[in-house]
């Protein structure tokens, strides 16, 4: 296995890494509690399931275009739906919004933002409401104490046959394909070598859905792990201290995938986020 060597002597010391992690924790909590963060999601609606174009809890008529490449939304001024901050009177054709910035979505309904997305070729409307009860009740995110031993050397190995899709369960009870690109290989603090199936995300970083010995006991049943983009020789630093809760830990209205085969580690990973405070 080709991995990075231990951190260079002139790299950040343990105190610097801990302080950086503490700042990351603060930013993470602020992002979760933002007006259009995960805590504000109150619904994820499939347009294909809208009977006669009506979506429960939302005005207007919603339908996929004939070619499936866009969504047609029809409403009157009295419905209160706005597109680009102007009340809609008639019909408009809409495309996907930037999921990373729900507050900039084109469609709004009062303070709510209605984000259009595609999942497995089907259109979805996700509702973000700053007044959501889960956002008002949020008290923070519990995490394991920072432990530099869980900053591990690793390496990325792409599948020889290219990316693959694996059918996995999702938090809403359905099974869906999960796109995966290869294995993230790392050593645990005890020295054993392990691997996780990962996807490559925007910017070239790696993303894994995993469970471990703490899952369902002292931490949420599964968590997400992200790394930076692989460096020379496909070396990757794997910082389990930055393992995060999936969005569905904050509200039931997300379609989080469960860990794919092989991503249930046979040991405890007492690092990273554990649960939403108070749960």
mmCIF file of C-alpha atoms in Angstrom:
data_model
loop_
_atom_site.group_PDB
_atom_site.id
_atom_site.type_symbol
_atom_site.label_atom_id
_atom_site.label_comp_id
_atom_site.label_asym_id
_atom_site.label_seq_id
_atom_site.Cartn_x
_atom_site.Cartn_y
_atom_site.Cartn_z
ATOM 1 C CA UNK A 1 0.000 0.000 0.000
ATOM 2 C CA UNK A 2 1.341 3.429 -0.934
ATOM 3 C CA UNK A 3 0.530 5.934 1.792
ATOM 4 C CA UNK A 4 1.786 9.258 2.968
ATOM 5 C CA UNK A 5 4.495 9.336 5.586
ATOM 6 C CA UNK A 6 3.858 10.809 9.006
ATOM 7 C CA UNK A 7 3.315 14.535 9.072
ATOM 8 C CA UNK A 8 6.492 16.447 8.255
ATOM 9 C CA UNK A 9 8.424 17.811 11.198
ATOM 10 C CA UNK A 10 7.733 21.365 10.077
ATOM 11 C CA UNK A 11 3.985 20.701 9.784
ATOM 12 C CA UNK A 12 1.359 21.885 12.284
ATOM 13 C CA UNK A 13 1.727 20.571 15.827
ATOM 14 C CA UNK A 14 -1.006 18.791 17.780
ATOM 15 C CA UNK A 15 -2.113 22.021 19.454
ATOM 16 C CA UNK A 16 -2.529 23.779 16.113
ATOM 17 C CA UNK A 17 -4.511 20.840 14.722
ATOM 18 C CA UNK A 18 -6.783 20.808 17.762
ATOM 19 C CA UNK A 19 -7.450 24.554 17.502
ATOM 20 C CA UNK A 20 -8.150 24.183 13.781
ATOM 21 C CA UNK A 21 -10.585 21.372 14.583
ATOM 22 C CA UNK A 22 -12.322 23.538 17.188
ATOM 23 C CA UNK A 23 -12.776 26.311 14.623
ATOM 24 C CA UNK A 24 -14.110 23.738 12.164
ATOM 25 C CA UNK A 25 -16.622 22.576 14.810
ATOM 26 C CA UNK A 26 -17.853 26.133 15.312
ATOM 27 C CA UNK A 27 -18.292 26.679 11.579
ATOM 28 C CA UNK A 28 -20.016 23.337 11.197
ATOM 29 C CA UNK A 29 -22.572 24.113 13.930
ATOM 30 C CA UNK A 30 -23.220 27.543 12.402
ATOM 31 C CA UNK A 31 -23.777 26.010 8.948
ATOM 32 C CA UNK A 32 -26.199 23.402 10.307
ATOM 33 C CA UNK A 33 -28.185 26.064 12.168
ATOM 34 C CA UNK A 34 -28.198 28.590 9.289
ATOM 35 C CA UNK A 35 -31.618 29.833 8.092
ATOM 36 C CA UNK A 36 -31.442 27.462 5.116
ATOM 37 C CA UNK A 37 -29.258 24.779 6.645
ATOM 38 C CA UNK A 38 -30.161 21.110 7.207
ATOM 39 C CA UNK A 39 -32.252 21.885 10.288
ATOM 40 C CA UNK A 40 -34.652 23.973 8.205
ATOM 41 C CA UNK A 41 -35.685 21.156 5.846
ATOM 42 C CA UNK A 42 -39.369 20.323 6.374
ATOM 43 C CA UNK A 43 -40.100 18.168 3.339
ATOM 44 C CA UNK A 44 -38.724 16.376 0.284
ATOM 45 C CA UNK A 45 -41.456 15.869 -2.337
ATOM 46 C CA UNK A 46 -41.312 13.780 -5.511
ATOM 47 C CA UNK A 47 -42.956 15.651 -8.378
ATOM 48 C CA UNK A 48 -43.813 12.392 -10.154
ATOM 49 C CA UNK A 49 -45.999 11.510 -7.149
ATOM 50 C CA UNK A 50 -47.921 14.811 -7.237
ATOM 51 C CA UNK A 51 -51.519 13.901 -8.049
ATOM 52 C CA UNK A 52 -52.866 16.322 -10.671
ATOM 53 C CA UNK A 53 -49.771 18.445 -10.076
ATOM 54 C CA UNK A 54 -50.608 19.196 -6.435
ATOM 55 C CA UNK A 55 -47.859 18.826 -3.802
ATOM 56 C CA UNK A 56 -49.018 18.579 -0.189
ATOM 57 C CA UNK A 57 -48.357 21.786 1.712
ATOM 58 C CA UNK A 58 -47.376 23.806 -1.369
ATOM 59 C CA UNK A 59 -49.493 25.910 -3.723
ATOM 60 C CA UNK A 60 -49.313 25.811 -7.517
ATOM 61 C CA UNK A 61 -49.226 22.965 -9.997
ATOM 62 C CA UNK A 62 -45.968 21.080 -10.480
ATOM 63 C CA UNK A 63 -45.090 18.803 -13.389
ATOM 64 C CA UNK A 64 -42.083 17.442 -15.226
ATOM 65 C CA UNK A 65 -41.634 18.697 -18.775
ATOM 66 C CA UNK A 66 -42.336 16.235 -21.601
ATOM 67 C CA UNK A 67 -38.602 15.621 -22.103
ATOM 68 C CA UNK A 68 -37.984 15.284 -18.350
ATOM 69 C CA UNK A 69 -35.258 17.931 -18.460
ATOM 70 C CA UNK A 70 -37.080 20.614 -16.484
ATOM 71 C CA UNK A 71 -40.042 21.342 -14.215
ATOM 72 C CA UNK A 72 -43.123 23.325 -15.194
ATOM 73 C CA UNK A 73 -44.621 25.366 -12.378
ATOM 74 C CA UNK A 74 -47.973 27.107 -12.746
ATOM 75 C CA UNK A 75 -49.418 29.479 -10.164
ATOM 76 C CA UNK A 76 -51.422 32.656 -9.704
ATOM 77 C CA UNK A 77 -50.501 35.738 -7.702
ATOM 78 C CA UNK A 78 -52.856 34.680 -4.899
ATOM 79 C CA UNK A 79 -50.845 31.468 -4.445
ATOM 80 C CA UNK A 80 -47.911 33.469 -3.101
ATOM 81 C CA UNK A 81 -45.195 31.618 -5.000
ATOM 82 C CA UNK A 82 -42.343 33.826 -6.183
ATOM 83 C CA UNK A 83 -39.753 33.094 -8.855
ATOM 84 C CA UNK A 84 -36.648 35.268 -8.814
ATOM 85 C CA UNK A 85 -38.361 37.377 -6.109
ATOM 86 C CA UNK A 86 -41.377 38.182 -8.349
ATOM 87 C CA UNK A 87 -44.808 36.695 -7.655
ATOM 88 C CA UNK A 88 -45.609 34.096 -10.276
ATOM 89 C CA UNK A 89 -48.670 34.653 -12.476
ATOM 90 C CA UNK A 90 -48.708 31.953 -15.134
ATOM 91 C CA UNK A 91 -46.269 29.196 -15.972
ATOM 92 C CA UNK A 92 -42.483 29.025 -15.773
ATOM 93 C CA UNK A 93 -39.924 26.401 -16.756
ATOM 94 C CA UNK A 94 -37.334 25.654 -14.081
ATOM 95 C CA UNK A 95 -34.074 23.722 -13.865
ATOM 96 C CA UNK A 96 -31.998 22.397 -10.987
ATOM 97 C CA UNK A 97 -30.938 24.691 -8.155
ATOM 98 C CA UNK A 98 -27.550 24.746 -6.480
ATOM 99 C CA UNK A 99 -27.993 22.369 -3.533
ATOM 100 C CA UNK A 100 -25.027 23.989 -1.830
ATOM 101 C CA UNK A 101 -26.854 27.312 -1.544
ATOM 102 C CA UNK A 102 -30.575 26.717 -0.839
ATOM 103 C CA UNK A 103 -31.078 30.379 0.054
ATOM 104 C CA UNK A 104 -30.378 31.278 -3.588
ATOM 105 C CA UNK A 105 -33.006 28.931 -5.068
ATOM 106 C CA UNK A 106 -35.277 30.570 -7.629
ATOM 107 C CA UNK A 107 -38.618 29.630 -6.038
ATOM 108 C CA UNK A 108 -39.769 30.957 -2.682
ATOM 109 C CA UNK A 109 -42.986 30.785 -0.679
ATOM 110 C CA UNK A 110 -42.890 33.427 2.002
ATOM 111 C CA UNK A 111 -39.679 32.823 3.980
ATOM 112 C CA UNK A 112 -39.443 29.258 2.621
ATOM 113 C CA UNK A 113 -37.143 28.285 -0.216
ATOM 114 C CA UNK A 114 -38.183 25.501 -2.586
ATOM 115 C CA UNK A 115 -35.117 23.799 -4.030
ATOM 116 C CA UNK A 116 -35.433 21.733 -7.215
ATOM 117 C CA UNK A 117 -33.168 18.687 -7.482
ATOM 118 C CA UNK A 118 -32.916 15.464 -9.459
ATOM 119 C CA UNK A 119 -32.535 12.044 -7.875
ATOM 120 C CA UNK A 120 -32.143 8.985 -10.103
ATOM 121 C CA UNK A 121 -33.582 10.948 -13.005
ATOM 122 C CA UNK A 122 -36.651 12.100 -11.049
ATOM 123 C CA UNK A 123 -37.431 15.624 -9.921
ATOM 124 C CA UNK A 124 -37.700 16.511 -6.254
ATOM 125 C CA UNK A 125 -38.766 19.668 -4.403
ATOM 126 C CA UNK A 126 -37.020 20.160 -1.072
ATOM 127 C CA UNK A 127 -38.602 22.684 1.292
ATOM 128 C CA UNK A 128 -36.356 24.826 3.514
ATOM 129 C CA UNK A 129 -38.189 26.757 6.248
ATOM 130 C CA UNK A 130 -36.208 29.018 8.636
ATOM 131 C CA UNK A 131 -39.060 28.621 11.153
ATOM 132 C CA UNK A 132 -38.776 24.821 11.257
ATOM 133 C CA UNK A 133 -39.222 23.396 14.801
ATOM 134 C CA UNK A 134 -36.005 21.383 14.489
ATOM 135 C CA UNK A 135 -34.034 24.569 13.866
ATOM 136 C CA UNK A 136 -35.571 26.352 16.853
ATOM 137 C CA UNK A 137 -34.856 23.369 19.128
ATOM 138 C CA UNK A 138 -31.233 22.864 18.031
ATOM 139 C CA UNK A 139 -28.739 22.834 20.919
ATOM 140 C CA UNK A 140 -25.559 21.798 19.149
ATOM 141 C CA UNK A 141 -23.693 18.708 17.972
ATOM 142 C CA UNK A 142 -22.086 16.248 20.385
ATOM 143 C CA UNK A 143 -18.640 15.049 19.339
ATOM 144 C CA UNK A 144 -15.962 12.735 20.627
ATOM 145 C CA UNK A 145 -12.914 14.560 22.065
ATOM 146 C CA UNK A 146 -10.272 15.445 19.503
ATOM 147 C CA UNK A 147 -7.674 12.707 19.161
ATOM 148 C CA UNK A 148 -4.624 13.160 16.895
ATOM 149 C CA UNK A 149 -4.257 9.364 16.736
ATOM 150 C CA UNK A 150 -7.309 9.351 14.443
ATOM 151 C CA UNK A 151 -5.579 11.453 11.800
ATOM 152 C CA UNK A 152 -4.469 8.538 9.660
ATOM 153 C CA UNK A 153 -2.307 8.080 6.550
ATOM 154 C CA UNK A 154 -4.179 6.586 3.629
ATOM 155 C CA UNK A 155 -4.326 6.128 -0.119
ATOM 156 C CA UNK A 156 -6.983 6.106 -2.827
ATOM 157 C CA UNK A 157 -7.287 3.195 -5.251
ATOM 158 C CA UNK A 158 -9.722 3.716 -8.113
ATOM 159 C CA UNK A 159 -11.639 0.709 -9.426
ATOM 160 C CA UNK A 160 -9.941 -0.711 -12.493
ATOM 161 C CA UNK A 161 -13.265 -0.928 -14.310
ATOM 162 C CA UNK A 162 -14.197 2.685 -13.502
ATOM 163 C CA UNK A 163 -17.044 3.998 -11.393
ATOM 164 C CA UNK A 164 -19.813 1.651 -10.329
ATOM 165 C CA UNK A 165 -23.285 1.991 -8.818
ATOM 166 C CA UNK A 166 -24.191 -0.112 -5.764
ATOM 167 C CA UNK A 167 -27.788 -0.509 -4.596
ATOM 168 C CA UNK A 168 -28.108 0.553 -0.939
ATOM 169 C CA UNK A 169 -30.923 1.308 1.443
ATOM 170 C CA UNK A 170 -31.823 4.922 2.189
ATOM 171 C CA UNK A 171 -33.194 6.622 5.290
ATOM 172 C CA UNK A 172 -36.660 6.928 3.691
ATOM 173 C CA UNK A 173 -36.938 3.150 3.314
ATOM 174 C CA UNK A 174 -36.159 2.985 -0.412
ATOM 175 C CA UNK A 175 -33.176 1.444 -2.166
ATOM 176 C CA UNK A 176 -31.211 3.587 -4.599
ATOM 177 C CA UNK A 177 -27.967 3.397 -6.524
ATOM 178 C CA UNK A 178 -24.904 4.881 -4.823
ATOM 179 C CA UNK A 179 -22.106 5.905 -7.188
ATOM 180 C CA UNK A 180 -18.672 4.749 -6.028
ATOM 181 C CA UNK A 181 -15.236 5.290 -7.556
ATOM 182 C CA UNK A 182 -12.781 3.174 -5.576
ATOM 183 C CA UNK A 183 -11.334 2.321 -2.177
ATOM 184 C CA UNK A 184 -9.858 4.540 0.509
ATOM 185 C CA UNK A 185 -7.188 2.405 2.198
ATOM 186 C CA UNK A 186 -5.954 3.400 5.654
ATOM 187 C CA UNK A 187 -4.421 2.007 8.825
ATOM 188 C CA UNK A 188 -6.186 2.188 12.161
ATOM 189 C CA UNK A 189 -4.194 3.344 15.226
ATOM 190 C CA UNK A 190 -3.602 -0.314 16.161
ATOM 191 C CA UNK A 191 -1.890 -0.892 12.821
ATOM 192 C CA UNK A 192 -4.472 -2.945 10.942
ATOM 193 C CA UNK A 193 -5.164 -2.041 7.311
ATOM 194 C CA UNK A 194 -8.751 -1.374 6.243
ATOM 195 C CA UNK A 195 -10.601 0.021 3.267
ATOM 196 C CA UNK A 196 -13.788 1.936 2.569
ATOM 197 C CA UNK A 197 -15.677 2.281 -0.687
ATOM 198 C CA UNK A 198 -15.745 5.976 -1.603
ATOM 199 C CA UNK A 199 -17.125 8.415 -4.132
ATOM 200 C CA UNK A 200 -15.189 11.285 -5.690
ATOM 201 C CA UNK A 201 -16.973 14.589 -5.067
ATOM 202 C CA UNK A 202 -16.651 18.128 -6.379
ATOM 203 C CA UNK A 203 -13.079 19.373 -6.092
ATOM 204 C CA UNK A 204 -11.656 15.858 -6.220
ATOM 205 C CA UNK A 205 -12.133 14.985 -2.558
ATOM 206 C CA UNK A 206 -13.361 11.602 -1.348
ATOM 207 C CA UNK A 207 -16.623 10.838 0.458
ATOM 208 C CA UNK A 208 -17.657 7.703 2.333
ATOM 209 C CA UNK A 209 -20.725 6.525 4.216
ATOM 210 C CA UNK A 210 -19.555 4.350 7.096
ATOM 211 C CA UNK A 211 -20.485 2.638 10.322
ATOM 212 C CA UNK A 212 -18.194 1.355 13.084
ATOM 213 C CA UNK A 213 -18.317 -0.209 16.518
ATOM 214 C CA UNK A 214 -19.748 2.968 18.075
ATOM 215 C CA UNK A 215 -22.624 3.174 15.565
ATOM 216 C CA UNK A 216 -26.011 2.909 17.244
ATOM 217 C CA UNK A 217 -24.345 2.770 20.675
ATOM 218 C CA UNK A 218 -22.414 5.946 21.402
ATOM 219 C CA UNK A 219 -22.842 7.587 17.994
ATOM 220 C CA UNK A 220 -25.443 7.874 15.257
ATOM 221 C CA UNK A 221 -26.082 4.601 13.312
ATOM 222 C CA UNK A 222 -23.899 5.789 10.414
ATOM 223 C CA UNK A 223 -21.764 8.802 9.557
ATOM 224 C CA UNK A 224 -20.099 10.576 6.635
ATOM 225 C CA UNK A 225 -16.353 10.938 6.108
ATOM 226 C CA UNK A 226 -14.737 13.395 3.695
ATOM 227 C CA UNK A 227 -11.120 13.878 2.726
ATOM 228 C CA UNK A 228 -9.212 16.276 0.545
ATOM 229 C CA UNK A 229 -8.233 15.361 -3.006
ATOM 230 C CA UNK A 230 -5.521 12.681 -3.282
ATOM 231 C CA UNK A 231 -1.995 14.032 -3.601
ATOM 232 C CA UNK A 232 1.041 12.637 -5.429
ATOM 233 C CA UNK A 233 1.019 8.855 -5.359
ATOM 234 C CA UNK A 234 -2.707 8.948 -4.452
ATOM 235 C CA UNK A 235 -1.820 9.690 -0.811
ATOM 236 C CA UNK A 236 -4.693 10.950 1.349
ATOM 237 C CA UNK A 237 -4.878 12.193 4.923
ATOM 238 C CA UNK A 238 -7.889 10.604 6.649
ATOM 239 C CA UNK A 239 -9.030 12.713 9.600
ATOM 240 C CA UNK A 240 -11.725 10.787 11.456
ATOM 241 C CA UNK A 241 -12.056 13.732 13.861
ATOM 242 C CA UNK A 242 -14.019 15.389 11.045
ATOM 243 C CA UNK A 243 -16.444 12.539 10.555
ATOM 244 C CA UNK A 244 -19.875 14.156 10.381
ATOM 245 C CA UNK A 245 -23.480 13.273 11.046
ATOM 246 C CA UNK A 246 -25.552 12.719 7.901
ATOM 247 C CA UNK A 247 -28.263 15.317 7.161
ATOM 248 C CA UNK A 248 -30.995 12.868 8.229
ATOM 249 C CA UNK A 249 -29.633 13.047 11.797
ATOM 250 C CA UNK A 250 -31.033 16.586 11.955
ATOM 251 C CA UNK A 251 -34.413 16.019 10.276
ATOM 252 C CA UNK A 252 -36.277 13.058 8.792
ATOM 253 C CA UNK A 253 -36.726 14.790 5.429
ATOM 254 C CA UNK A 254 -33.417 13.783 3.835
ATOM 255 C CA UNK A 255 -32.741 10.757 1.623
ATOM 256 C CA UNK A 256 -29.439 9.695 3.207
ATOM 257 C CA UNK A 257 -27.833 6.500 1.881
ATOM 258 C CA UNK A 258 -26.791 3.764 4.307
ATOM 259 C CA UNK A 259 -23.228 2.365 4.221
ATOM 260 C CA UNK A 260 -22.482 0.221 1.157
ATOM 261 C CA UNK A 261 -21.032 -3.306 1.529
ATOM 262 C CA UNK A 262 -17.648 -3.295 3.262
ATOM 263 C CA UNK A 263 -18.128 0.094 4.920
ATOM 264 C CA UNK A 264 -18.993 -1.239 8.371
ATOM 265 C CA UNK A 265 -15.674 -1.127 10.208
ATOM 266 C CA UNK A 266 -15.126 -3.937 12.759
ATOM 267 C CA UNK A 267 -13.795 -1.637 15.481
ATOM 268 C CA UNK A 268 -14.710 1.558 17.308
ATOM 269 C CA UNK A 269 -13.912 4.933 15.792
ATOM 270 C CA UNK A 270 -14.281 7.229 18.828
ATOM 271 C CA UNK A 271 -13.702 10.387 16.777
ATOM 272 C CA UNK A 272 -15.853 12.935 15.008
ATOM 273 C CA UNK A 273 -19.471 13.940 15.493
ATOM 274 C CA UNK A 274 -21.618 11.606 17.595
ATOM 275 C CA UNK A 275 -25.195 12.848 17.739
ATOM 276 C CA UNK A 276 -27.343 15.955 17.778
ATOM 277 C CA UNK A 277 -27.249 17.368 21.312
ATOM 278 C CA UNK A 278 -30.188 16.292 23.422
ATOM 279 C CA UNK A 279 -30.874 13.058 21.506
#
